[in-house]
Short mmCIF file of C-alpha atoms in Angstrom, two decimals:
data_model
loop_
_atom_site.label_atom_id
_atom_site.label_comp_id
_atom_site.label_asym_id
_atom_site.label_seq_id
_atom_site.Cartn_x
_atom_site.Cartn_y
_atom_site.Cartn_z
CA UNK A 1 -0.96 -4.45 5.54
CA UNK A 2 1.95 -6.93 5.06
CA UNK A 3 4.20 -7.09 2.19
CA UNK A 4 6.19 -10.25 1.10
CA UNK A 5 9.27 -9.50 -0.90
CA UNK A 6 10.72 -12.87 -2.01
CA UNK A 7 13.13 -14.08 -4.55
CA UNK A 8 10.77 -15.92 -7.06
CA UNK A 9 12.97 -18.73 -7.91
CA UNK A 10 15.13 -19.50 -4.83
CA UNK A 11 18.36 -17.58 -3.94
CA UNK A 12 20.02 -15.30 -6.47
CA UNK A 13 23.73 -16.42 -7.37
CA UNK A 14 26.23 -13.44 -7.66
CA UNK A 15 25.86 -10.78 -10.39
CA UNK A 16 26.24 -7.26 -10.37
CA UNK A 17 23.69 -4.53 -10.51
CA UNK A 18 23.27 -0.97 -9.91
CA UNK A 19 22.04 0.55 -6.86
CA UNK A 20 21.28 4.49 -7.13
CA UNK A 21 19.14 6.96 -5.39
CA UNK A 22 17.92 10.42 -5.84
CA UNK A 23 16.05 13.09 -4.38
CA UNK A 24 13.33 12.19 -7.06
CA UNK A 25 13.43 8.67 -6.89
CA UNK A 26 11.08 6.63 -4.73
CA UNK A 27 11.86 2.84 -4.80
CA UNK A 28 9.18 2.23 -1.62
CA UNK A 29 6.09 4.23 -1.43
CA UNK A 30 3.66 3.83 1.47
CA UNK A 31 0.24 4.94 0.90
CA UNK A 32 -2.33 5.70 3.50
CA UNK A 33 -5.85 4.15 2.72
CA UNK A 34 -9.41 4.40 4.63
CA UNK A 35 -11.34 1.33 4.05
CA UNK A 36 -14.91 0.61 5.26
CA UNK A 37 -17.29 2.75 7.07
CA UNK A 38 -18.16 3.35 10.90
CA UNK A 39 -17.06 0.62 13.12
CA UNK A 40 -15.84 -1.56 10.34
CA UNK A 41 -13.64 1.31 8.94
CA UNK A 42 -10.10 1.20 9.15
CA UNK A 43 -6.82 3.06 8.30
CA UNK A 44 -4.48 0.83 6.27
CA UNK A 45 -0.63 1.53 5.49
CA UNK A 46 -0.16 0.22 2.12
CA UNK A 47 3.48 -0.26 0.80
CA UNK A 48 3.97 0.11 -3.09
CA UNK A 49 7.03 -1.33 -4.40
CA UNK A 50 8.40 -3.21 -7.51
CA UNK A 51 6.49 -6.42 -7.48
CA UNK A 52 9.41 -8.19 -9.74
CA UNK A 53 6.60 -9.83 -12.31
CA UNK A 54 7.05 -12.67 -13.85
CA UNK A 55 5.61 -11.16 -17.16
CA UNK A 56 7.26 -7.86 -16.84
CA UNK A 57 5.79 -4.94 -19.35
CA UNK A 58 8.62 -2.88 -18.34
CA UNK A 59 11.23 -5.46 -19.59
CA UNK A 60 9.12 -6.08 -22.91
CA UNK A 61 9.21 -2.36 -24.10
CA UNK A 62 12.79 -1.57 -23.39
CA UNK A 63 14.57 -0.99 -26.51
CA UNK A 64 18.09 -1.35 -25.43
CA UNK A 65 17.80 -4.32 -22.91
CA UNK A 66 18.81 -2.26 -20.17
CA UNK A 67 15.71 -3.42 -18.41
CA UNK A 68 15.97 -7.28 -17.71
CA UNK A 69 14.77 -10.23 -15.56
CA UNK A 70 17.30 -12.29 -14.61
CA UNK A 71 16.41 -15.84 -15.64
CA UNK A 72 17.89 -17.65 -12.71
CA UNK A 73 15.78 -15.78 -9.91
CA UNK A 74 13.39 -13.53 -11.57
CA UNK A 75 14.61 -10.38 -10.13
CA UNK A 76 13.92 -7.20 -12.52
CA UNK A 77 16.80 -4.87 -12.80
CA UNK A 78 17.90 -1.85 -15.19
CA UNK A 79 21.53 -1.87 -16.28
CA UNK A 80 22.41 1.73 -16.04
CA UNK A 81 25.01 1.34 -18.41
CA UNK A 82 22.64 0.54 -20.98
CA UNK A 83 19.70 2.70 -20.33
CA UNK A 84 19.09 5.39 -22.79
CA UNK A 85 16.32 7.07 -20.85
CA UNK A 86 13.37 7.08 -22.77
CA UNK A 87 11.11 6.30 -19.96
CA UNK A 88 8.69 3.80 -21.91
CA UNK A 89 9.26 1.37 -18.84
CA UNK A 90 7.78 4.27 -16.65
CA UNK A 91 4.81 4.19 -18.55
CA UNK A 92 4.77 0.48 -18.99
CA UNK A 93 4.70 -0.23 -15.13
CA UNK A 94 1.22 -0.87 -13.81
CA UNK A 95 2.61 -0.60 -10.39
CA UNK A 96 4.27 2.82 -10.97
CA UNK A 97 7.70 1.18 -9.53
CA UNK A 98 9.92 3.06 -11.71
CA UNK A 99 11.44 6.22 -11.40
CA UNK A 100 13.34 8.47 -13.98
CA UNK A 101 16.76 10.06 -12.44
CA UNK A 102 16.71 13.48 -14.11
CA UNK A 103 20.43 13.97 -13.33
CA UNK A 104 21.89 10.70 -14.55
CA UNK A 105 19.12 10.49 -17.47
CA UNK A 106 18.46 6.94 -16.71
CA UNK A 107 15.25 5.26 -15.14
CA UNK A 108 16.00 3.27 -11.72
CA UNK A 109 14.09 0.83 -10.24
CA UNK A 110 13.90 -1.30 -6.78
CA UNK A 111 16.88 -3.69 -7.11
CA UNK A 112 15.74 -6.11 -4.08
CA UNK A 113 19.05 -4.97 -2.96
CA UNK A 114 20.50 -7.82 -4.68
CA UNK A 115 24.06 -6.73 -3.48
CA UNK A 116 23.18 -7.24 -0.18
CA UNK A 117 21.19 -10.40 -0.15
CA UNK A 118 23.94 -11.71 -2.26
CA UNK A 119 26.66 -10.66 0.11
CA UNK A 120 28.46 -13.95 1.68
CA UNK A 121 29.89 -11.78 4.29
CA UNK A 122 26.52 -10.68 5.88
CA UNK A 123 24.94 -13.13 8.46
CA UNK A 124 22.34 -15.24 6.81
CA UNK A 125 19.38 -13.37 8.66
CA UNK A 126 21.04 -10.20 7.76
CA UNK A 127 20.78 -10.89 3.75
CA UNK A 128 17.43 -9.43 3.26
CA UNK A 129 16.46 -6.27 1.52
CA UNK A 130 16.92 -2.92 3.41
CA UNK A 131 13.42 -2.40 3.52
CA UNK A 132 12.72 -5.83 5.11
CA UNK A 133 15.51 -5.23 7.58
CA UNK A 134 14.40 -1.79 8.65
CA UNK A 135 10.63 -2.28 9.25
CA UNK A 136 10.00 -1.76 13.02
CA UNK A 137 6.92 -3.78 12.70
CA UNK A 138 7.91 -6.67 10.72
CA UNK A 139 5.45 -5.88 7.98
CA UNK A 140 7.76 -6.99 5.32
CA UNK A 141 9.23 -10.44 4.79
CA UNK A 142 11.81 -11.99 2.46
CA UNK A 143 12.10 -15.42 1.40
CA UNK A 144 11.73 -18.16 -1.12
CA UNK A 145 8.25 -18.86 -2.65
CA UNK A 146 9.77 -22.01 -4.38
CA UNK A 147 9.88 -23.74 -0.94
CA UNK A 148 6.45 -24.59 0.22
CA UNK A 149 7.51 -24.67 3.70
CA UNK A 150 9.67 -21.40 3.76
CA UNK A 151 8.45 -18.84 6.20
CA UNK A 152 6.87 -16.50 3.31
CA UNK A 153 5.05 -19.69 1.82
CA UNK A 154 3.25 -20.65 5.17
CA UNK A 155 2.45 -16.91 5.85
CA UNK A 156 0.53 -16.48 2.25
CA UNK A 157 -1.32 -19.90 3.31
CA UNK A 158 -2.13 -19.11 6.65
CA UNK A 159 -3.19 -15.24 6.25
CA UNK A 160 -4.86 -15.45 2.60
CA UNK A 161 -1.85 -13.57 1.01
CA UNK A 162 -2.73 -12.29 -2.39
CA UNK A 163 -1.34 -11.23 -5.87
CA UNK A 164 -2.02 -7.54 -6.32
CA UNK A 165 -3.41 -7.92 -9.97
CA UNK A 166 -3.58 -4.93 -11.96
CA UNK A 167 -5.57 -4.21 -15.00
CA UNK A 168 -2.73 -5.80 -17.13
CA UNK A 169 -1.82 -8.80 -15.50
CA UNK A 170 2.17 -8.99 -15.59
CA UNK A 171 1.84 -11.89 -13.07
CA UNK A 172 3.47 -9.92 -9.71
CA UNK A 173 5.75 -12.48 -7.67
CA UNK A 174 5.63 -10.65 -4.57
CA UNK A 175 2.43 -11.22 -2.54
CA UNK A 176 0.53 -9.01 -0.03
CA UNK A 177 -0.83 -10.20 3.21
CA UNK A 178 -4.58 -8.62 4.16
CA UNK A 179 -4.52 -6.42 7.27
CA UNK A 180 -5.11 -8.24 10.34
CA UNK A 181 -8.52 -8.20 12.04
CA UNK A 182 -9.41 -4.85 13.52
CA UNK A 183 -10.15 -4.03 17.03
CA UNK A 184 -12.28 -6.70 18.99
CA UNK A 185 -15.79 -6.73 18.38
CA UNK A 186 -16.51 -5.90 22.29
CA UNK A 187 -14.51 -3.88 24.89
CA UNK A 188 -15.12 -6.98 27.32
CA UNK A 189 -11.48 -8.09 26.91
CA UNK A 190 -10.33 -4.72 28.59
CA UNK A 191 -10.82 -4.00 32.29
CA UNK A 192 -13.53 -1.24 32.68
CA UNK A 193 -12.63 1.95 34.86
CA UNK A 194 -13.57 1.40 38.07
CA UNK A 195 -17.11 2.82 39.34
CA UNK A 196 -16.25 5.54 41.32
CA UNK A 197 -14.53 7.38 38.77
CA UNK A 198 -10.79 6.38 39.25
CA UNK A 199 -9.00 6.91 36.21
CA UNK A 200 -6.05 4.97 37.21
CA UNK A 201 -5.02 2.33 34.95
CA UNK A 202 -6.50 4.07 31.90
CA UNK A 203 -3.59 4.53 29.80
CA UNK A 204 -2.50 0.97 30.38
CA UNK A 205 -6.07 -0.02 29.10
CA UNK A 206 -5.52 2.12 25.93
CA UNK A 207 -2.08 0.46 25.54
CA UNK A 208 -3.24 -2.99 25.98
CA UNK A 209 -6.17 -2.64 23.62
CA UNK A 210 -3.62 -1.24 20.97
CA UNK A 211 -1.24 -4.01 21.65
CA UNK A 212 -3.92 -6.57 21.20
CA UNK A 213 -4.82 -5.69 17.70
CA UNK B 1 0.12 10.81 -19.86
CA UNK B 2 2.43 13.73 -20.12
CA UNK B 3 2.19 15.44 -23.55
CA UNK B 4 5.86 15.91 -24.10
CA UNK B 5 6.50 18.29 -26.75
CA UNK B 6 9.53 16.44 -28.08
CA UNK B 7 7.32 13.18 -28.52
CA UNK B 8 4.49 15.10 -30.07
CA UNK B 9 6.67 16.67 -32.55
CA UNK B 10 8.47 13.39 -33.30
CA UNK B 11 5.07 11.56 -34.18
CA UNK B 12 3.78 14.41 -36.06
CA UNK B 13 6.88 15.09 -38.19
CA UNK B 14 8.02 11.51 -38.74
CA UNK B 15 4.51 10.59 -39.58
CA UNK B 16 3.75 13.45 -42.08
CA UNK B 17 7.35 12.40 -43.43
CA UNK B 18 6.38 8.96 -43.82
CA UNK B 19 3.21 9.76 -45.39
CA UNK B 20 4.84 11.86 -47.93
CA UNK B 21 7.01 8.88 -48.87
CA UNK B 22 4.38 6.43 -48.84
CA UNK B 23 1.96 8.54 -50.98
CA UNK B 24 4.85 9.91 -53.43
CA UNK B 25 6.13 6.45 -53.73
CA UNK B 26 2.79 4.82 -54.48
CA UNK B 27 1.95 7.36 -57.07
CA UNK B 28 5.09 7.11 -58.82
CA UNK B 29 4.87 3.35 -59.03
CA UNK B 30 1.40 3.41 -60.47
CA UNK B 31 2.03 6.43 -62.76
CA UNK B 32 -0.25 9.07 -60.95
CA UNK B 33 2.33 11.27 -59.60
CA UNK B 34 1.61 14.76 -60.60
CA UNK B 35 4.74 16.38 -61.94
CA UNK B 36 6.65 12.92 -62.49
CA UNK B 37 10.05 12.68 -60.93
CA UNK B 38 10.95 16.44 -60.37
CA UNK B 39 8.12 16.92 -58.07
CA UNK B 40 8.64 13.23 -56.45
CA UNK B 41 12.22 14.15 -55.73
CA UNK B 42 11.43 17.52 -54.08
CA UNK B 43 8.68 15.54 -52.14
CA UNK B 44 11.16 12.87 -50.99
CA UNK B 45 13.81 15.23 -49.93
CA UNK B 46 11.18 17.12 -47.71
CA UNK B 47 10.25 13.66 -46.38
CA UNK B 48 13.79 13.10 -45.52
CA UNK B 49 13.89 16.37 -43.64
CA UNK B 50 10.77 15.93 -41.69
CA UNK B 51 11.96 12.20 -40.41
CA UNK B 52 15.22 14.06 -39.60
CA UNK B 53 13.19 16.63 -37.31
CA UNK B 54 11.47 13.84 -35.84
CA UNK B 55 14.43 12.15 -34.97
CA UNK B 56 16.05 15.24 -33.67
CA UNK B 57 12.87 15.75 -31.58
CA UNK B 58 12.87 12.19 -30.38
CA UNK B 59 16.67 12.27 -29.21
CA UNK B 60 15.57 15.11 -27.33
CA UNK B 61 13.37 12.91 -25.29
CA UNK B 62 16.13 10.55 -24.21
CA UNK B 63 17.93 11.10 -21.11
CA UNK B 64 21.14 9.73 -22.86
CA UNK B 65 20.80 10.66 -26.44
CA UNK B 66 24.63 9.48 -26.99
CA UNK B 67 23.41 5.85 -26.24
CA UNK B 68 20.52 5.84 -29.30
CA UNK B 69 22.43 3.19 -31.34
CA UNK B 70 21.70 0.71 -28.32
CA UNK B 71 17.82 0.99 -29.19
CA UNK B 72 18.45 -1.20 -32.17
CA UNK B 73 18.87 -4.13 -29.83
CA UNK B 74 15.36 -5.57 -28.59
CA UNK B 75 13.77 -6.21 -32.15
CA UNK B 76 12.23 -9.19 -30.60
CA UNK B 77 10.13 -7.56 -27.99
CA UNK B 78 10.38 -3.73 -28.20
CA UNK B 79 8.30 -1.90 -30.61
CA UNK B 80 10.45 1.15 -30.28
CA UNK B 81 13.65 -1.03 -31.29
CA UNK B 82 11.37 -1.98 -34.41
CA UNK B 83 10.35 1.46 -35.22
CA UNK B 84 14.04 2.58 -34.93
CA UNK B 85 14.89 -0.13 -37.61
CA UNK B 86 12.07 0.52 -39.91
CA UNK B 87 12.77 4.40 -39.78
CA UNK B 88 16.47 3.69 -40.61
CA UNK B 89 15.53 1.58 -43.65
CA UNK B 90 12.97 4.05 -44.63
CA UNK B 91 15.61 6.73 -44.75
CA UNK B 92 18.45 4.48 -46.52
CA UNK B 93 15.71 3.44 -49.07
CA UNK B 94 14.64 7.29 -49.54
CA UNK B 95 18.07 8.13 -50.23
CA UNK B 96 18.58 5.48 -52.88
CA UNK B 97 15.74 6.89 -54.57
CA UNK B 98 16.70 9.98 -54.61
CA UNK B 99 20.20 8.79 -55.93
CA UNK B 100 18.49 6.98 -58.81
CA UNK B 101 16.25 9.98 -59.50
CA UNK B 102 19.30 12.20 -59.83
CA UNK B 103 21.19 10.10 -62.20
CA UNK B 104 21.70 11.52 -65.47
CA UNK B 105 19.71 10.01 -68.32
CA UNK B 106 15.77 9.02 -68.81
CA UNK B 107 14.92 6.47 -66.62
CA UNK B 108 11.46 7.34 -64.87
CA UNK B 109 10.43 3.66 -64.60
CA UNK B 110 13.31 2.69 -62.79
CA UNK B 111 13.26 5.68 -60.35
CA UNK B 112 9.29 4.90 -59.68
CA UNK B 113 10.22 1.41 -58.83
CA UNK B 114 12.97 2.42 -56.64
CA UNK B 115 10.42 4.35 -54.28
CA UNK B 116 8.85 1.04 -53.53
CA UNK B 117 10.67 -0.25 -50.95
CA UNK B 118 10.35 3.24 -48.93
CA UNK B 119 6.89 3.10 -49.46
CA UNK B 120 6.66 -0.12 -47.36
CA UNK B 121 9.22 0.81 -44.95
CA UNK B 122 7.55 4.23 -44.16
CA UNK B 123 4.38 2.53 -43.39
CA UNK B 124 5.94 -0.07 -41.20
CA UNK B 125 7.73 2.80 -39.40
CA UNK B 126 4.18 4.72 -38.63
CA UNK B 127 2.63 1.19 -37.74
CA UNK B 128 5.47 0.41 -35.10
CA UNK B 129 5.39 3.91 -33.88
CA UNK B 130 1.56 3.43 -33.09
CA UNK B 131 2.47 -0.15 -31.75
CA UNK B 132 4.46 1.54 -28.89
CA UNK B 133 1.44 2.95 -27.69
CA UNK B 134 -1.11 0.56 -28.58
CA UNK B 135 1.07 -2.17 -26.90
CA UNK B 136 1.12 -0.58 -23.42
CA UNK B 137 -1.10 -2.57 -21.61
CA UNK B 138 -1.10 -0.15 -18.64
CA UNK B 139 -2.74 2.71 -20.73
CA UNK B 140 -6.26 1.73 -21.32
CA UNK B 141 -6.87 4.68 -23.95
CA UNK B 142 -4.17 3.53 -25.96
CA UNK B 143 -4.30 -0.39 -25.74
CA UNK B 144 -6.95 -0.50 -28.37
CA UNK B 145 -7.49 -1.40 -31.81
CA UNK B 146 -8.35 2.16 -32.86
CA UNK B 147 -4.82 3.67 -32.35
CA UNK B 148 -3.16 1.96 -35.39
CA UNK B 149 -5.34 2.84 -38.07
CA UNK B 150 -5.57 6.41 -36.50
CA UNK B 151 -1.84 6.95 -36.77
CA UNK B 152 -1.47 5.22 -40.17
CA UNK B 153 -4.47 7.32 -41.66
CA UNK B 154 -3.17 10.67 -40.22
CA UNK B 155 0.36 9.90 -41.46
CA UNK B 156 -1.03 9.23 -45.00
CA UNK B 157 -3.72 12.33 -44.91
CA UNK B 158 -0.59 14.84 -43.76
CA UNK B 159 1.57 13.39 -46.46
CA UNK B 160 -0.81 13.58 -49.11
CA UNK B 161 -1.98 16.99 -48.30
CA UNK B 162 1.95 18.09 -48.48
CA UNK B 163 2.34 16.21 -51.86
CA UNK B 164 -0.79 18.18 -52.97
CA UNK B 165 0.88 21.51 -51.98
CA UNK B 166 4.18 20.40 -53.60
CA UNK B 167 2.16 19.80 -57.20
CA UNK B 168 0.62 23.01 -56.75
CA UNK B 169 4.07 24.72 -56.22
CA UNK B 170 5.07 23.38 -59.65
CA UNK B 171 1.56 24.63 -60.91
CA UNK B 172 0.34 21.20 -61.51
CA UNK B 173 -3.23 19.93 -60.68
CA UNK B 174 -3.96 16.04 -60.57
CA UNK B 175 -7.66 15.22 -59.87
CA UNK B 176 -6.75 11.67 -58.92
CA UNK B 177 -4.46 12.76 -55.87
CA UNK B 178 -7.16 15.44 -54.90
CA UNK B 179 -9.77 12.85 -54.76
CA UNK B 180 -7.31 10.30 -52.86
CA UNK B 181 -6.43 13.22 -50.30
CA UNK B 182 -10.50 13.57 -49.89
CA UNK B 183 -10.91 9.94 -49.17
CA UNK B 184 -8.18 9.96 -46.83
CA UNK B 185 -9.38 12.76 -44.93
CA UNK B 186 -12.71 10.89 -44.45
CA UNK B 187 -11.13 7.92 -43.42
CA UNK B 188 -8.94 9.63 -40.69
CA UNK B 189 -11.84 11.43 -39.71
CA UNK B 190 -13.72 8.04 -39.31
CA UNK B 191 -10.98 6.49 -37.33
CA UNK B 192 -10.43 9.27 -35.13
CA UNK B 193 -13.85 9.82 -34.02
CA UNK B 194 -14.31 6.11 -33.60
CA UNK B 195 -11.39 6.38 -31.40
CA UNK B 196 -12.68 9.13 -29.28
CA UNK B 197 -16.33 7.17 -28.92
CA UNK B 198 -14.41 4.16 -27.94
CA UNK B 199 -12.36 5.74 -25.26
CA UNK B 200 -15.31 7.84 -23.98
CA UNK B 201 -17.70 4.48 -23.59
CA UNK B 202 -14.84 2.39 -22.20
CA UNK B 203 -15.87 0.93 -19.20
CA UNK B 204 -12.98 0.68 -16.45
CA UNK B 205 -11.63 -2.60 -15.61
CA UNK B 206 -10.05 -1.87 -12.49
CA UNK B 207 -10.82 0.65 -9.53
CA UNK B 208 -8.99 1.87 -6.59
CA UNK B 209 -10.62 -1.35 -4.55
CA UNK B 210 -9.05 -3.70 -7.27
CA UNK B 211 -5.85 -1.79 -7.41
CA UNK B 212 -4.89 -2.12 -3.74
CA UNK B 213 -6.75 -5.47 -3.12
CA UNK B 214 -8.60 -3.25 -0.08
CA UNK B 215 -12.00 -3.40 -1.84
CA UNK B 216 -12.89 -6.60 -0.05
CA UNK B 217 -12.98 -4.40 3.10
CA UNK B 218 -15.53 -2.22 2.10
CA UNK B 219 -15.09 1.50 -0.18
CA UNK B 220 -11.35 2.65 -0.43
CA UNK B 221 -10.30 6.20 -0.15
CA UNK B 222 -6.87 7.46 -0.33
CA UNK B 223 -6.05 9.26 3.00
CA UNK B 224 -2.45 10.16 2.22
CA UNK B 225 -0.32 9.82 -0.84
CA UNK B 226 3.14 8.30 -0.45
CA UNK B 227 4.91 11.29 -0.79
CA UNK B 228 4.41 15.25 -0.33
CA UNK B 229 7.01 16.36 -3.12
CA UNK B 230 6.84 16.03 -6.45
CA UNK B 231 7.04 12.53 -8.05
CA UNK B 232 8.30 12.01 -11.57
CA UNK B 233 6.00 8.99 -12.23
CA UNK B 234 2.80 11.09 -11.20
CA UNK B 235 4.06 13.66 -13.38
CA UNK B 236 4.38 11.38 -16.45
CA UNK B 237 1.33 9.13 -15.61
CA UNK B 238 -1.33 11.49 -14.44
CA UNK B 239 -2.07 14.45 -16.84
CA UNK B 240 -5.79 14.93 -16.25
CA UNK B 241 -7.87 17.22 -18.44
CA UNK B 242 -11.23 18.46 -17.57
CA UNK B 243 -13.84 16.86 -19.96
CA UNK B 244 -15.30 20.20 -21.09
CA UNK B 245 -11.86 21.38 -22.26
CA UNK B 246 -11.25 18.15 -23.98
CA UNK B 247 -14.51 18.24 -25.80
CA UNK B 248 -13.53 22.14 -27.00
CA UNK B 249 -9.96 20.77 -28.07
CA UNK B 250 -11.72 17.98 -29.94
CA UNK B 251 -14.19 20.33 -31.76
CA UNK B 252 -10.79 22.52 -32.71
CA UNK B 253 -9.03 19.46 -34.12
CA UNK B 254 -12.41 18.30 -35.93
CA UNK B 255 -12.43 21.71 -37.58
CA UNK B 256 -8.59 22.40 -38.27
CA UNK B 257 -7.55 18.81 -39.16
CA UNK B 258 -10.59 17.37 -40.83
CA UNK B 259 -13.13 19.88 -42.10
CA UNK B 260 -10.86 22.71 -43.22
CA UNK B 261 -8.54 20.60 -45.46
CA UNK B 262 -11.61 18.31 -46.82
CA UNK B 263 -13.31 21.70 -47.85
CA UNK B 264 -10.19 23.34 -49.40
CA UNK B 265 -9.63 19.63 -51.15
CA UNK B 266 -12.97 19.29 -52.48
CA UNK B 267 -12.99 22.99 -53.94
CA UNK B 268 -10.56 21.97 -56.81
CA UNK B 269 -12.44 18.39 -57.52
CA UNK B 270 -15.71 20.43 -57.65
CA UNK B 271 -14.54 23.45 -59.86
CA UNK B 272 -11.53 22.05 -61.63
CA UNK B 273 -9.76 25.20 -60.68
CA UNK B 274 -6.74 24.79 -58.34
CA UNK B 275 -4.28 27.15 -57.06
CA UNK B 276 -1.84 27.29 -54.55
CA UNK B 277 -3.58 29.31 -51.61
CA UNK B 278 -5.94 26.57 -50.80
CA UNK B 279 -3.43 23.72 -50.65
CA UNK B 280 -1.06 25.85 -48.47
CA UNK B 281 -3.95 26.89 -46.10
CA UNK B 282 -4.82 22.97 -45.83
CA UNK B 283 -1.54 22.20 -44.90
CA UNK B 284 -1.27 24.93 -42.35
CA UNK B 285 -4.57 24.05 -40.91
CA UNK B 286 -3.93 20.13 -40.81
CA UNK B 287 -0.28 20.61 -39.31
CA UNK B 288 -2.02 22.84 -36.41
CA UNK B 289 -4.79 20.31 -36.08
CA UNK B 290 -2.56 17.32 -36.03
CA UNK B 291 -0.24 18.82 -33.44
CA UNK B 292 -3.42 19.58 -31.18
CA UNK B 293 -4.53 15.86 -31.96
CA UNK B 294 -1.34 14.38 -30.78
CA UNK B 295 -1.36 16.43 -27.63
CA UNK B 296 -4.78 15.28 -26.97
CA UNK B 297 -3.86 11.58 -27.54
CA UNK B 298 -1.58 12.23 -24.53
CA UNK B 299 -3.41 14.23 -22.62
CA UNK B 300 -6.53 12.23 -22.40
CA UNK B 301 -4.93 9.19 -21.65
CA UNK B 302 -4.20 8.11 -17.99
CA UNK B 303 -2.38 5.17 -16.67
CA UNK B 304 -3.62 2.30 -14.56
CA UNK B 305 -1.40 3.15 -11.50
CA UNK B 306 -3.16 6.46 -11.01
CA UNK B 307 -6.11 4.36 -9.65
CA UNK B 308 -4.30 4.14 -6.44
CA UNK B 309 -4.38 7.96 -5.95
CA UNK B 310 -7.96 8.27 -6.54
#
């Protein structure tokens, strides 16, 4: 499963936001699911993260204005100086993206690493959220959906990217890419073990098969 | 959803307090208040105490209660802000009516009319409190048309029972208020059973397949949750209750909150003999009943996100 995280309205300009972590706080969750049965069955690692909705219910319910959606780029943030810790936004988010810091008494969420993606001192390719930079299989991508020629826009086009619509439609701006096709239908593509029972080459056959998926 | 004690006490106490204010003020305005200004003033004072208890409980729920004043900012979008503003207005106008009531001299009608703004604001407060829950689209058991009437009628009902008790404390019996109490109990019973029917017959719009977008590849099963440790969000959003337990608790609510107070209210109507005992037992029974009802309101609700964990 691929996840595309993108600033929905182009490059975010400079602004301050809080980045905080806590032992009971998960900004990024990876679920493991099984789908299908038998030979069509597969295991899917499914990233769950703030989707920076265009119509975020978490912002609408906030009584203090601590939760806000930046008008220029659409990133949804929490101002930790204003949050009163009522936790109503935790109830309102259909993606479970918000967490409550029981020590600080405020609600935290994914910031799309705003201070990193806005840091002019970093090289352009490094100005991406940490989850995107850290993913060893490049399952996560960051880019501009407003630009139809951007990498993320083309990926959505080519691989049938979709919105994760939950029961209330908050119009999420991050998109998911469906899992790639599973293993090939037949094993013809791989070299068969030799007839005389020679197991030489077996590990590489397994490796080749895994890499070809 | 997590039935937090602070929220249960807040909604029940502030609901009852606003109910007392609304019923007392309305009765005073139409000249039907049993016992007149003396009972009315005591009832208003009790209402203020209940609302204060509710606000204290609500502040216990906040992570940063010292920032409470900030909650008045977002009246354009947040029902919590609207509730806070309406509650503040209610307290101010209830205070004004008390001041008018204790001024020396005979001005009963001026006092009666000074109660009217608090009546309107008290009902507005309860409506906003109900809308905090009814506006949450991610909680199907709350996002429906039954929540608002349930909150309003239960607030009026508990308030009326308290007013009847206060009149009885002054050894005053007023048939009109008793009849109103019986009527509002029946209305609240209808609303609550309607609510339960609704959430029992609700068809879920999404399932784990649509919640993950993986339904297109076949049946979806959770292999591993995203974390092995306790998660705050799951604790808040996923408080499941067995169907049998819920049914038994609903039965207890039906008895304590509706059947018992209704019977105790009908006795003085039928026999024209009223005493303090039944009124006090009705209040006690309804208080336990409404606390349990509110607990169930939270425990029986489940947020959409939990579909991802099925």
